């Protein structure tokens, strides 16, 4: 069983497609934990209707770092994955990543893949969007995540995952980078 954590704020227009991309996963043994970070639209209602294994935790708006940490605290499984509330996964994402994390012969602490940008790709630079280093590409063990520590809220409102990945690398976590686009980053004018 894998726990998939989705921090979200006012994403009623995109969360349906995000959750449908999870429903299409070839690997089916997962639960979804949504942390509704003080949304003022119908996000929580929309999300709760779309997947039978969804847990929705509602909190006051505190930002994506704290929302993600709240989701991690709710996890009871050994493996955790993440997806931003407007991104999508390829149907084989988890199935492709899982062997690299669960086979002791590899000894990896986390697995990442590349992302393909889509949407309003002219609204922002998409050069870095193909990078492995994203919340939406990460599959790791709960134990490895906790060794690094919680995601820190950044004063500029974004970059919290860059900080977490930097600390993880400094601690010597062993990452496997899959050189395939197994996730899709939605680009729009409000993208962080």
Short mmCIF file of C-alpha atoms in Angstrom, two decimals:
data_model
loop_
_atom_site.label_atom_id
_atom_site.label_comp_id
_atom_site.label_asym_id
_atom_site.label_seq_id
_atom_site.Cartn_x
_atom_site.Cartn_y
_atom_site.Cartn_z
CA UNK A 1 0.00 0.00 0.00
CA UNK A 2 1.23 3.47 -0.94
CA UNK A 3 -0.13 6.76 0.40
CA UNK A 4 -0.42 9.54 -2.18
CA UNK A 5 -0.44 13.02 -0.62
CA UNK A 6 -2.03 15.96 -2.43
CA UNK A 7 -1.79 19.41 -0.82
CA UNK A 8 -4.27 21.72 -2.49
CA UNK A 9 -5.73 25.18 -2.35
CA UNK A 10 -8.62 26.33 -4.58
CA UNK A 11 -8.16 23.65 -7.23
CA UNK A 12 -11.78 22.66 -7.94
CA UNK A 13 -11.10 23.17 -11.66
CA UNK A 14 -8.07 20.84 -11.85
CA UNK A 15 -8.35 18.27 -9.04
CA UNK A 16 -10.79 16.09 -11.01
CA UNK A 17 -8.25 15.48 -13.79
CA UNK A 18 -5.47 14.95 -11.25
CA UNK A 19 -7.46 12.30 -9.41
CA UNK A 20 -8.55 10.64 -12.64
CA UNK A 21 -4.88 10.26 -13.59
CA UNK A 22 -4.41 8.43 -10.27
CA UNK A 23 -7.44 6.22 -10.93
CA UNK A 24 -5.83 5.12 -14.21
CA UNK A 25 -2.67 3.86 -12.49
CA UNK A 26 -1.71 0.32 -13.46
CA UNK A 27 -0.64 -0.15 -9.83
CA UNK A 28 -3.83 0.03 -7.76
CA UNK A 29 -2.79 -0.55 -4.14
CA UNK A 30 -2.76 3.03 -2.90
CA UNK A 31 -4.76 5.48 -0.85
CA UNK A 32 -5.13 9.21 -1.45
CA UNK A 33 -4.73 11.81 1.29
CA UNK A 34 -5.82 15.30 0.27
CA UNK A 35 -4.94 18.18 2.54
CA UNK A 36 -7.37 20.97 1.73
CA UNK A 37 -5.31 24.00 2.72
CA UNK A 38 -8.16 26.39 3.50
CA UNK A 39 -9.73 26.40 0.03
CA UNK A 40 -12.54 28.88 -0.42
CA UNK A 41 -14.04 27.15 -3.46
CA UNK A 42 -15.68 23.71 -3.84
CA UNK A 43 -12.38 21.79 -3.95
CA UNK A 44 -13.04 19.49 -0.98
CA UNK A 45 -16.53 18.56 -2.15
CA UNK A 46 -15.34 17.81 -5.68
CA UNK A 47 -12.37 15.73 -4.45
CA UNK A 48 -14.32 13.61 -1.99
CA UNK A 49 -16.73 12.45 -4.72
CA UNK A 50 -14.10 11.20 -7.14
CA UNK A 51 -12.22 8.32 -5.50
CA UNK A 52 -13.35 5.69 -2.99
CA UNK A 53 -10.08 5.72 -1.07
CA UNK A 54 -9.77 9.44 -0.48
CA UNK A 55 -9.21 10.98 2.91
CA UNK A 56 -9.72 14.75 2.98
CA UNK A 57 -8.10 16.70 5.81
CA UNK A 58 -9.20 20.32 6.02
CA UNK A 59 -6.94 22.93 7.60
CA UNK A 60 -6.67 26.71 7.69
CA UNK A 61 -4.58 28.09 4.82
CA UNK A 62 -0.91 27.72 5.77
CA UNK A 63 0.79 26.99 2.44
CA UNK A 64 1.89 23.86 0.57
CA UNK A 65 4.79 22.96 2.89
CA UNK A 66 2.66 22.74 6.02
CA UNK A 67 -0.20 21.07 4.12
CA UNK A 68 2.21 18.40 2.85
CA UNK A 69 3.58 17.82 6.36
CA UNK A 70 0.02 17.40 7.69
CA UNK A 71 -0.56 14.78 5.01
CA UNK A 72 2.63 12.95 5.97
CA UNK A 73 1.54 12.83 9.60
CA UNK A 74 -1.67 11.05 8.50
CA UNK A 75 0.23 8.34 6.60
CA UNK A 76 0.16 4.82 8.01
CA UNK A 77 1.82 3.08 5.05
CA UNK A 78 5.54 2.53 4.55
CA UNK A 79 5.68 4.18 1.11
CA UNK A 80 4.58 7.69 0.16
CA UNK A 81 4.18 9.55 -3.10
CA UNK A 82 3.10 13.10 -3.84
CA UNK A 83 1.34 14.96 -6.61
CA UNK A 84 0.51 18.63 -6.94
CA UNK A 85 -3.21 19.28 -7.28
CA UNK A 86 -2.97 20.45 -10.88
CA UNK A 87 -0.44 17.90 -12.19
CA UNK A 88 -1.05 14.48 -13.78
CA UNK A 89 0.66 11.08 -13.68
CA UNK A 90 1.35 8.68 -16.53
CA UNK A 91 -0.64 5.49 -15.97
CA UNK A 92 2.55 3.46 -15.31
CA UNK A 93 4.27 5.92 -12.95
CA UNK A 94 4.01 3.96 -9.71
CA UNK A 95 4.45 0.56 -11.38
CA UNK A 96 7.65 1.80 -13.06
CA UNK A 97 9.08 3.42 -9.92
CA UNK A 98 8.17 0.79 -7.34
CA UNK A 99 10.73 -1.96 -8.15
CA UNK A 100 13.61 0.50 -7.74
CA UNK A 101 12.42 1.37 -4.24
CA UNK A 102 11.35 -2.05 -2.97
CA UNK A 103 14.20 -4.22 -4.27
CA UNK A 104 16.85 -4.30 -1.53
CA UNK A 105 19.53 -5.06 -4.11
CA UNK A 106 19.27 -1.45 -5.38
CA UNK A 107 19.26 0.24 -1.97
CA UNK A 108 17.52 3.40 -3.17
CA UNK A 109 15.80 5.71 -0.68
CA UNK A 110 13.70 7.53 -3.27
CA UNK A 111 12.75 7.34 -6.93
CA UNK A 112 12.07 10.27 -9.26
CA UNK A 113 11.12 10.64 -12.92
CA UNK A 114 11.02 13.42 -15.47
CA UNK A 115 7.99 15.65 -16.08
CA UNK A 116 6.47 16.89 -19.32
CA UNK A 117 4.99 20.42 -19.20
CA UNK A 118 1.51 21.02 -20.61
CA UNK A 119 -1.14 23.75 -20.55
CA UNK A 120 -0.15 27.38 -20.94
CA UNK A 121 3.47 26.58 -21.65
CA UNK A 122 4.06 30.06 -23.04
CA UNK A 123 3.05 31.61 -19.68
CA UNK A 124 6.27 30.55 -17.97
CA UNK A 125 9.68 29.21 -18.84
CA UNK A 126 9.37 25.43 -19.20
CA UNK A 127 13.08 24.66 -19.38
CA UNK A 128 13.23 23.34 -15.81
CA UNK A 129 9.85 21.64 -16.04
CA UNK A 130 11.43 18.44 -17.39
CA UNK A 131 13.52 18.10 -14.24
CA UNK A 132 13.27 15.07 -11.96
CA UNK A 133 13.20 17.22 -8.83
CA UNK A 134 9.52 17.79 -8.09
CA UNK A 135 6.93 16.85 -5.47
CA UNK A 136 4.87 15.22 -8.26
CA UNK A 137 7.67 12.83 -9.23
CA UNK A 138 8.72 11.62 -5.77
CA UNK A 139 8.15 8.11 -4.43
CA UNK A 140 9.96 7.37 -1.17
CA UNK A 141 9.69 5.50 2.09
CA UNK A 142 8.15 7.19 5.09
CA UNK A 143 11.30 6.36 7.06
CA UNK A 144 13.59 8.06 4.52
CA UNK A 145 11.33 11.11 4.38
CA UNK A 146 11.33 11.45 8.16
CA UNK A 147 15.13 11.12 8.29
CA UNK A 148 15.35 14.29 6.21
CA UNK A 149 12.68 16.04 8.27
CA UNK A 150 9.57 18.03 7.49
CA UNK A 151 9.19 20.29 4.51
CA UNK A 152 10.01 23.84 5.52
CA UNK A 153 7.75 26.76 4.71
CA UNK A 154 9.72 29.15 2.53
CA UNK A 155 9.21 32.91 3.00
CA UNK A 156 8.70 33.47 -0.73
CA UNK A 157 5.80 30.97 -0.78
CA UNK A 158 7.49 28.39 -3.03
CA UNK A 159 10.70 26.39 -3.31
CA UNK A 160 9.94 24.20 -0.28
CA UNK A 161 10.66 21.01 -2.24
CA UNK A 162 13.97 22.37 -3.52
CA UNK A 163 14.97 22.86 0.12
CA UNK A 164 13.83 19.33 1.05
CA UNK A 165 15.68 17.72 -1.88
CA UNK A 166 18.84 19.69 -1.00
CA UNK A 167 18.73 18.47 2.59
CA UNK A 168 18.05 14.91 1.42
CA UNK A 169 21.07 14.98 -0.89
CA UNK A 170 23.25 16.50 1.85
CA UNK A 171 22.19 13.65 4.17
CA UNK A 172 23.24 11.11 1.57
CA UNK A 173 19.84 9.76 0.55
CA UNK A 174 20.25 7.56 -2.51
CA UNK A 175 17.99 8.67 -5.38
CA UNK A 176 17.20 6.78 -8.55
CA UNK A 177 16.32 9.06 -11.48
CA UNK A 178 14.12 7.50 -14.17
CA UNK A 179 14.75 9.27 -17.44
CA UNK A 180 11.16 9.02 -18.67
CA UNK A 181 8.29 11.52 -18.52
CA UNK A 182 5.99 9.73 -16.05
CA UNK A 183 4.32 12.91 -14.79
CA UNK A 184 2.91 16.03 -16.40
CA UNK A 185 3.28 19.51 -14.93
CA UNK A 186 0.40 21.86 -15.66
CA UNK A 187 1.69 25.33 -16.53
CA UNK A 188 -0.65 28.28 -16.05
CA UNK A 189 -0.39 31.92 -15.11
CA UNK A 190 -0.87 31.13 -11.39
CA UNK A 191 1.75 28.33 -11.32
CA UNK A 192 4.20 28.65 -8.46
#
